mmCIF file of C-alpha atoms and ligand atoms in Angstrom:
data_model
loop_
_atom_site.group_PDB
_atom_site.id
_atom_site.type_symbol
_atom_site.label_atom_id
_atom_site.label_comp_id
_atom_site.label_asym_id
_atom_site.label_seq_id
_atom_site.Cartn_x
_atom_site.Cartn_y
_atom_site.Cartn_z
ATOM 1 C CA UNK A 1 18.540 54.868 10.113
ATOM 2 C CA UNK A 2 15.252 55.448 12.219
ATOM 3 C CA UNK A 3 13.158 58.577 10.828
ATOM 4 C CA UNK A 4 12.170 61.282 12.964
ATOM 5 C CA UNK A 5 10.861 64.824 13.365
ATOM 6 C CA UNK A 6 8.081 66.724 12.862
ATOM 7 C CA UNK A 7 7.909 69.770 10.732
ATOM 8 C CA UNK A 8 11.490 69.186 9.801
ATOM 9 C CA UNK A 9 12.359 65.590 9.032
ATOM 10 C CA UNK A 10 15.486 64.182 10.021
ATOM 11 C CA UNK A 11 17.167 60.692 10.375
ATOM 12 C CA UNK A 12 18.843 58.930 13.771
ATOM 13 C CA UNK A 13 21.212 55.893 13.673
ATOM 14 C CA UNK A 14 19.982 53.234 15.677
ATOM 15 C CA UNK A 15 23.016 52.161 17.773
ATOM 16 C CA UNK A 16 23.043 55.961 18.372
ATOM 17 C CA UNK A 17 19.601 56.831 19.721
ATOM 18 C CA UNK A 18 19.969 54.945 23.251
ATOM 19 C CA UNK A 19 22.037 57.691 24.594
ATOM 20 C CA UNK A 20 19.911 60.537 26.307
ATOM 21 C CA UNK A 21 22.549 62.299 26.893
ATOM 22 C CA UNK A 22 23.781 62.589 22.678
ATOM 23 C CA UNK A 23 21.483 64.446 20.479
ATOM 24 C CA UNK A 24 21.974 63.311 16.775
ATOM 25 C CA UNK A 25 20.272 63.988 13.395
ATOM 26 C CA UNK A 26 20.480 64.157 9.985
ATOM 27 C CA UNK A 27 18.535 66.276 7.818
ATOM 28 C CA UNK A 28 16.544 65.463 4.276
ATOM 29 C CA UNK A 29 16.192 67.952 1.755
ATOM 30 C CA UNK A 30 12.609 68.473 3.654
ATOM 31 C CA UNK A 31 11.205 70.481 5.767
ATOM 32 C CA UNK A 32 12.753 74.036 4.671
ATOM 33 C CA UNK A 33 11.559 77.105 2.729
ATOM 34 C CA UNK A 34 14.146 77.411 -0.133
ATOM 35 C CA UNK A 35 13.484 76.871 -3.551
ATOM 36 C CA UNK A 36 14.501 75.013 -7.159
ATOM 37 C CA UNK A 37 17.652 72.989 -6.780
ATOM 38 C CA UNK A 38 18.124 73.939 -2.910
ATOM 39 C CA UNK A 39 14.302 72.956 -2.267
ATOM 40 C CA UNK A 40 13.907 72.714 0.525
ATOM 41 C CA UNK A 41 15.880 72.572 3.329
ATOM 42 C CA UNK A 42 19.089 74.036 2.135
ATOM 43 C CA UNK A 43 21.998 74.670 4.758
ATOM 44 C CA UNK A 44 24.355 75.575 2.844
ATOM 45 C CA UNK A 45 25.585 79.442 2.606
ATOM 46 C CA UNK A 46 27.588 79.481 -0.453
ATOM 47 C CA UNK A 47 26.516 77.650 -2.710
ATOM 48 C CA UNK A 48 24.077 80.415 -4.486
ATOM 49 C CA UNK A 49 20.799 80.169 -2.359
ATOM 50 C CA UNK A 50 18.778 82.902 -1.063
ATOM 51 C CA UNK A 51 20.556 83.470 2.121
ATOM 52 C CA UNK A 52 17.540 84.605 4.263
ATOM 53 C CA UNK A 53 15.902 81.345 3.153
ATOM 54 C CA UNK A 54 18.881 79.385 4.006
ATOM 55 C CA UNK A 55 18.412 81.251 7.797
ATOM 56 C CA UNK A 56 15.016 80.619 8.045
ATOM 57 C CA UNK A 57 16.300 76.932 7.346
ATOM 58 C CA UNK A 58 18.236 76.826 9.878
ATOM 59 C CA UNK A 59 16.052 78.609 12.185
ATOM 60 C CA UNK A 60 13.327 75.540 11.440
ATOM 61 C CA UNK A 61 16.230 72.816 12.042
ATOM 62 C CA UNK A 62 17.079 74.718 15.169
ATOM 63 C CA UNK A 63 13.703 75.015 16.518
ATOM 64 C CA UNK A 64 12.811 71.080 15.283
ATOM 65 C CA UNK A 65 15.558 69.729 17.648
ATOM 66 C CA UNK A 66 14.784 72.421 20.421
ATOM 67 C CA UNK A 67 18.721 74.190 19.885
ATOM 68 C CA UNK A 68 18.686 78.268 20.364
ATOM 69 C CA UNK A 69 19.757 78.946 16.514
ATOM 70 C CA UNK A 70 22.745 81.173 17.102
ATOM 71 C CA UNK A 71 24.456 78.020 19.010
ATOM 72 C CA UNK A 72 25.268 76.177 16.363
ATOM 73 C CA UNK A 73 29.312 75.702 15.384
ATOM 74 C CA UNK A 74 30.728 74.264 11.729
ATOM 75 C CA UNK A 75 33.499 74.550 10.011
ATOM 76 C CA UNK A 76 34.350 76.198 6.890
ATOM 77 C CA UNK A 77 34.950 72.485 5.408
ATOM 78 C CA UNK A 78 37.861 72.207 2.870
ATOM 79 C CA UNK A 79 38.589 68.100 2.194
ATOM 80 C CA UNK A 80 41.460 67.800 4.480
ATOM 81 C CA UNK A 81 42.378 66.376 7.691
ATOM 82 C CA UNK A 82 42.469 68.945 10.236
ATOM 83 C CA UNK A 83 40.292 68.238 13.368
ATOM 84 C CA UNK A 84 38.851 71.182 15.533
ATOM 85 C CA UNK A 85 37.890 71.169 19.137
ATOM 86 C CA UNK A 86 34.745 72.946 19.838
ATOM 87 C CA UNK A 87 34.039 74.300 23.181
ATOM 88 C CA UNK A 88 30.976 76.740 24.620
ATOM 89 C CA UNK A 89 33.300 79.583 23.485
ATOM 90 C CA UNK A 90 33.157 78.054 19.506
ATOM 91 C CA UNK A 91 29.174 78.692 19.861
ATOM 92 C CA UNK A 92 27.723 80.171 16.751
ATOM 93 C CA UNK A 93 31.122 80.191 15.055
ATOM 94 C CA UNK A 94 32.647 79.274 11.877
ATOM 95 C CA UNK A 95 36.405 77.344 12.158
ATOM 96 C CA UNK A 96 38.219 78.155 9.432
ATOM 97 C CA UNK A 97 39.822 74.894 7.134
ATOM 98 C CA UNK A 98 38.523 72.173 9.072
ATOM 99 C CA UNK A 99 36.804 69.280 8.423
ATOM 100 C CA UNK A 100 35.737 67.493 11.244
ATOM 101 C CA UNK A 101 35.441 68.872 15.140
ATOM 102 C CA UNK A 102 35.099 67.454 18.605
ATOM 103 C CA UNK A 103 33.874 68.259 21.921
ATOM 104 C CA UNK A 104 32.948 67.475 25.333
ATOM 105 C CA UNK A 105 31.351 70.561 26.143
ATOM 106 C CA UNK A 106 27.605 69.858 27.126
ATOM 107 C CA UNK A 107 25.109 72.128 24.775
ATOM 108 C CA UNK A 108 27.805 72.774 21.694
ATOM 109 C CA UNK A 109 25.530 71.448 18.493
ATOM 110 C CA UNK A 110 28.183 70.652 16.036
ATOM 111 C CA UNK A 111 26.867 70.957 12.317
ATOM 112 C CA UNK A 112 28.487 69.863 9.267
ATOM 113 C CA UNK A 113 26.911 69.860 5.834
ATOM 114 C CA UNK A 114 27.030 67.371 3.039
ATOM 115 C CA UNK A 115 25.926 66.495 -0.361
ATOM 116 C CA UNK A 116 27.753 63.483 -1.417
ATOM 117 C CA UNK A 117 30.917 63.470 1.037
ATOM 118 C CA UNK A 118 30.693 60.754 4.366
ATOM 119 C CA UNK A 119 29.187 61.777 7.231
ATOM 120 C CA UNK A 120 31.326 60.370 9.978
ATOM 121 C CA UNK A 121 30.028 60.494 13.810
ATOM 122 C CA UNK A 122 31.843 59.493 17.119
ATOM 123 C CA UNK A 123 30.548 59.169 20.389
ATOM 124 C CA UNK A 124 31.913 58.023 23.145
ATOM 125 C CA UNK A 125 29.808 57.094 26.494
ATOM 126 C CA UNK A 126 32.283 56.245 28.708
ATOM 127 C CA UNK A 127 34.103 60.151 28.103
ATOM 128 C CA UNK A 128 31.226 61.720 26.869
ATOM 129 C CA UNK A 129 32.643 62.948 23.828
ATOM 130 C CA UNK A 130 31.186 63.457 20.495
ATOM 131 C CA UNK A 131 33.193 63.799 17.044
ATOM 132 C CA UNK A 132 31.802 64.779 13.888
ATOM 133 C CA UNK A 133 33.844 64.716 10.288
ATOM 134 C CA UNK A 134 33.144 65.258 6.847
ATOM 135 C CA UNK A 135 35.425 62.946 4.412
ATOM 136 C CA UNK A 136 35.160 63.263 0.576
ATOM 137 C CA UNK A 137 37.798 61.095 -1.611
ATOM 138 C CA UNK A 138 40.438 63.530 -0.593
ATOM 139 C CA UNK A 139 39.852 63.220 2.821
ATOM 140 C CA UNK A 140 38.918 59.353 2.731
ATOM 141 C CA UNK A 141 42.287 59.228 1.312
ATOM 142 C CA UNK A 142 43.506 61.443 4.097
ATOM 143 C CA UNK A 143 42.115 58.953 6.527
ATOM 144 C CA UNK A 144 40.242 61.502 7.920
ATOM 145 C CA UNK A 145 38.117 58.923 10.067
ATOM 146 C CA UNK A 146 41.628 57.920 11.630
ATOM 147 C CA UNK A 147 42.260 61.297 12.307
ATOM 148 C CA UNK A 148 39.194 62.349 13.968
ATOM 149 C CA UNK A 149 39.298 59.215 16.337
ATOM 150 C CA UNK A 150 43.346 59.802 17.478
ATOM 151 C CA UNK A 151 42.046 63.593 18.193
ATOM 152 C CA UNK A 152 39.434 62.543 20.477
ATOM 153 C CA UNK A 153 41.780 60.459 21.945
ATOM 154 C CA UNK A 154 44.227 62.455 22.822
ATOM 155 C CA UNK A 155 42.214 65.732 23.559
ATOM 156 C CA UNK A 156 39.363 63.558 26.201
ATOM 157 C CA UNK A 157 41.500 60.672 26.665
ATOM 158 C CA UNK A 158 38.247 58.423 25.085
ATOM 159 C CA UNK A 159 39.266 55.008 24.293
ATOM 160 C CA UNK A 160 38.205 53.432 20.771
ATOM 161 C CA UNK A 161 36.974 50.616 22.045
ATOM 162 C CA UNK A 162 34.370 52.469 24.224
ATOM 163 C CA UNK A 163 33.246 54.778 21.101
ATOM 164 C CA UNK A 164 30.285 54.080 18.867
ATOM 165 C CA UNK A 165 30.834 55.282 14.917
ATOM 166 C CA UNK A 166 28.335 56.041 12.640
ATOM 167 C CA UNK A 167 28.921 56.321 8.670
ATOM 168 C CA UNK A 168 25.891 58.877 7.526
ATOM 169 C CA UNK A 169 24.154 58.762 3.870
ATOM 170 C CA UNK A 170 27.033 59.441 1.175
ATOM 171 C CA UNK A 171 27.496 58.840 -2.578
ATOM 172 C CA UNK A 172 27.399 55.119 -3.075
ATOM 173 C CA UNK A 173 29.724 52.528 -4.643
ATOM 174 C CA UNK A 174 27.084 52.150 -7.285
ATOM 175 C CA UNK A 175 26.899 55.643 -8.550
ATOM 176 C CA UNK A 176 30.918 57.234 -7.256
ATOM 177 C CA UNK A 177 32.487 56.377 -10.453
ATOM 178 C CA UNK A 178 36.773 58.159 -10.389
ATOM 179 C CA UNK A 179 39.183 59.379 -12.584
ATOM 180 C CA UNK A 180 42.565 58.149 -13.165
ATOM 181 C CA UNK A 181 43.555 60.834 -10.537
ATOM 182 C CA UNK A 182 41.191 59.373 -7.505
ATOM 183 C CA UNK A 183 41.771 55.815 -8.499
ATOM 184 C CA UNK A 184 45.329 56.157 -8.540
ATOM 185 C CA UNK A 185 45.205 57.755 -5.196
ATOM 186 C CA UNK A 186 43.053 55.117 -3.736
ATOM 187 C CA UNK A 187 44.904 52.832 -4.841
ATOM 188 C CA UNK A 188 48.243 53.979 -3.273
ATOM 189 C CA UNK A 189 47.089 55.105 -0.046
ATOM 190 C CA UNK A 190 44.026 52.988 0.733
ATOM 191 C CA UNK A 191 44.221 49.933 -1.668
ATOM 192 C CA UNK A 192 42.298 48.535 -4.683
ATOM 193 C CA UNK A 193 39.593 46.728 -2.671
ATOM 194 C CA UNK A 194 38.135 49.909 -2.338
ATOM 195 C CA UNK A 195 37.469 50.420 -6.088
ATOM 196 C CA UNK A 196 35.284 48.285 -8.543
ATOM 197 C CA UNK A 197 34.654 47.894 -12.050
ATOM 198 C CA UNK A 198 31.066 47.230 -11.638
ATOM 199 C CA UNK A 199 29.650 48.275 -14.299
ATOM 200 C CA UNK A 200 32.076 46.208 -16.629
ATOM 201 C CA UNK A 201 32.374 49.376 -18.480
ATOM 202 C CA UNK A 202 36.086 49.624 -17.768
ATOM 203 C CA UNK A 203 35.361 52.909 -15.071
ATOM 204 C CA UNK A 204 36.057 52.735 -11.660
ATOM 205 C CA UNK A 205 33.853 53.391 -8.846
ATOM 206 C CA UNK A 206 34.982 54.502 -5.159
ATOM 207 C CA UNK A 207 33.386 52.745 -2.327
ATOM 208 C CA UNK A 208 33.194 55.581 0.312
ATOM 209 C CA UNK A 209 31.368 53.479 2.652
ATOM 210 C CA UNK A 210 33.834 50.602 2.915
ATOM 211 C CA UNK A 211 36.618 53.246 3.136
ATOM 212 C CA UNK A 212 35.572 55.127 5.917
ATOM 213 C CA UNK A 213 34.308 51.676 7.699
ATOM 214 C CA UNK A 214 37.391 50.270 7.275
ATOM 215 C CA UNK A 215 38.968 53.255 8.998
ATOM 216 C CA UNK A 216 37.209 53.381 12.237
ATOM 217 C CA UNK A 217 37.285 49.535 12.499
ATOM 218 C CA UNK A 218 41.227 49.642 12.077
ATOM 219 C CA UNK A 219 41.372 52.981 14.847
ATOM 220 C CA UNK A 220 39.495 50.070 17.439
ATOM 221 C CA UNK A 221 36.345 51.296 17.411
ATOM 222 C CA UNK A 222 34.011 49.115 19.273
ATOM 223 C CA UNK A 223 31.044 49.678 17.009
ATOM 224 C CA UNK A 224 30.461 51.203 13.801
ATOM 225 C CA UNK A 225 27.046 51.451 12.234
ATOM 226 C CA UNK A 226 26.737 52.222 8.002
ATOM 227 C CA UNK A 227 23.559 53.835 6.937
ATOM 228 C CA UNK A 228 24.148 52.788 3.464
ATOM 229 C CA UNK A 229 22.066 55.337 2.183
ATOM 230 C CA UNK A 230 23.367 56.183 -1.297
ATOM 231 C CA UNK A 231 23.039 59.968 -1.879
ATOM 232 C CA UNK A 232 22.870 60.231 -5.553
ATOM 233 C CA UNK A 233 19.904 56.948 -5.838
ATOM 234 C CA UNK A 234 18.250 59.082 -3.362
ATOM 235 C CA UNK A 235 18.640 62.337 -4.545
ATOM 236 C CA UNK A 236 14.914 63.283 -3.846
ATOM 237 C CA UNK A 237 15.509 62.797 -0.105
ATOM 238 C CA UNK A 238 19.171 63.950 0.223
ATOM 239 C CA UNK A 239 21.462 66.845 -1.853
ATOM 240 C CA UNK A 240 23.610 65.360 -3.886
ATOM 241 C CA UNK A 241 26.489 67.099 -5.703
ATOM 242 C CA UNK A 242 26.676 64.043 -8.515
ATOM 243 C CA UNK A 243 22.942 63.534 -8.655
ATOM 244 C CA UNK A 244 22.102 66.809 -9.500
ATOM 245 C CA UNK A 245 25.325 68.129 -12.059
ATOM 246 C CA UNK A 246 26.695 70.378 -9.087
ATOM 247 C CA UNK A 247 23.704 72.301 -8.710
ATOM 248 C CA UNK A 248 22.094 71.712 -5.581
ATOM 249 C CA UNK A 249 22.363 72.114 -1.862
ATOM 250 C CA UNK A 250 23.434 70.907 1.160
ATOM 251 C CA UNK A 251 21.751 68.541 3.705
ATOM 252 C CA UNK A 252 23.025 68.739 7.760
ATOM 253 C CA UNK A 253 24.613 66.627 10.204
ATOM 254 C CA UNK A 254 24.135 67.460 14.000
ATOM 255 C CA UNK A 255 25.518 66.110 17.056
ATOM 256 C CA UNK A 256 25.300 67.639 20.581
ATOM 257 C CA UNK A 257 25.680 67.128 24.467
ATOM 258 C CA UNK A 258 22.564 67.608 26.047
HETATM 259 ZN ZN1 ZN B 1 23.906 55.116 -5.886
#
């Protein structure tokens, strides 16, 4: 990833950033006005910050990438499956129990928040589409990447071979050890290459990464980029749920039409 910004810092993929047309970021824990564990740039709403700070926030990430602030559209994100389309109408709304969304409306800023769970952006060039998901273990296991590459399929007719995937920065292989519960759930919907023993400590660790990669390369897509950014060693630049014992904050993920 290729850092940018100015008062707020934020991140671009490189196989991403030749499109003038796609507006893309993701945010640090930089650049923002809350305080303690959500210092400083906080965008999540319910996880216990001050919620005027978690506006202004917003307002700052808004301003930084030149968006009016009231535009932007997430969903209420719940680990599942279900994909969303967006349109101008969605702007400055919340979809209920979704975890990814897509669009092809020009000027629709999809946001999704993390802290942990895998970024996963779409774009296609050709249809001039963008996709946006959010895939924990439950919806890695899902195959929520899958799912949010058939949607844009079918709802802008985008081919996978013309779209360009990013995985964003996401707890790591070294540091995502399981339970019995994930591993055996990995194991029977995804397959054990996806888990290792690395620390020869007999636990298991999830690679998210490889997942999600995995995914999008089996849907066809032409290109996929990994930031391979691991959340929790980097838990001074990003939010991360593990890192920090649950208490923490939530770091953004925007893509938009110009
Ligand atoms: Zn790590």
């Amino acid at each position: 990833m290729i850092p940018r910004g100015r008062s707020v810092p934020y991140y671009v993929f490189q196989s991403l950033d030749s499109y003038p047309e796609l507006l893309h970021a993701v945010t640090t824990r930089r650049g923002g006005v809350s305080a303690g564990h959500f210092a400083s740039l906080n965008l999540g709403h319910t996880v216990g910050d001050a919620p005027e700070a978690v506006e202004e926030n917003h307002r700052r990430l808004a301003e930084e990438l030149g968006i009016p602030k009231d535009f932007f559209v997430s969903p209420r994100q719940v680990h599942g499956n279900h994909v969303a389309i967006a349109t101008k109408a969605s702007r400055g709304s919340v979809v209920p129990d979704t975890d990814a969304l897509i669009t092809n409306d020009r000027m629709v800023p999809l946001l999704l928040r993390f802290a942990d769970c895998t970024p996963i952006l779409v774009y296609d060039p050709r249809r001039h589409a963008i996709g946006l998901g959010h895939a924990g273990w439950r919806g890695t296991v899902a195959r929520m990447a899958e799912a949010l590459v058939r949607a844009m399929s079918e709802a802008f007719g985008s081919d996978p071979a013309d779209m360009i995937a990013a995985v964003g920065p996401a707890i790591g292989p070294c540091c995502y050890e399981v339970g019995p519960e994930v591993v055996s759930r990995v194991e029977q919907e995804l397959g054990p290459e996806f888990l290792s023993n690395r620390k020869a400590d007999g636990h298991a660790y999830f690679d998210l990464w490889a997942a999600n990669e995995r995914q999008l390369r089996d849907s066809g897509v032409g290109k996929v980029e990994v930031a391979g950014v691991c959340t929790a060693c980097h838990k001074d630049e990003f939010f991360s749920h593990r890192g920090d014992h649950g208490r923490t904050g939530r770091f953004g993920v925007v893509m938009m039409l110009r």
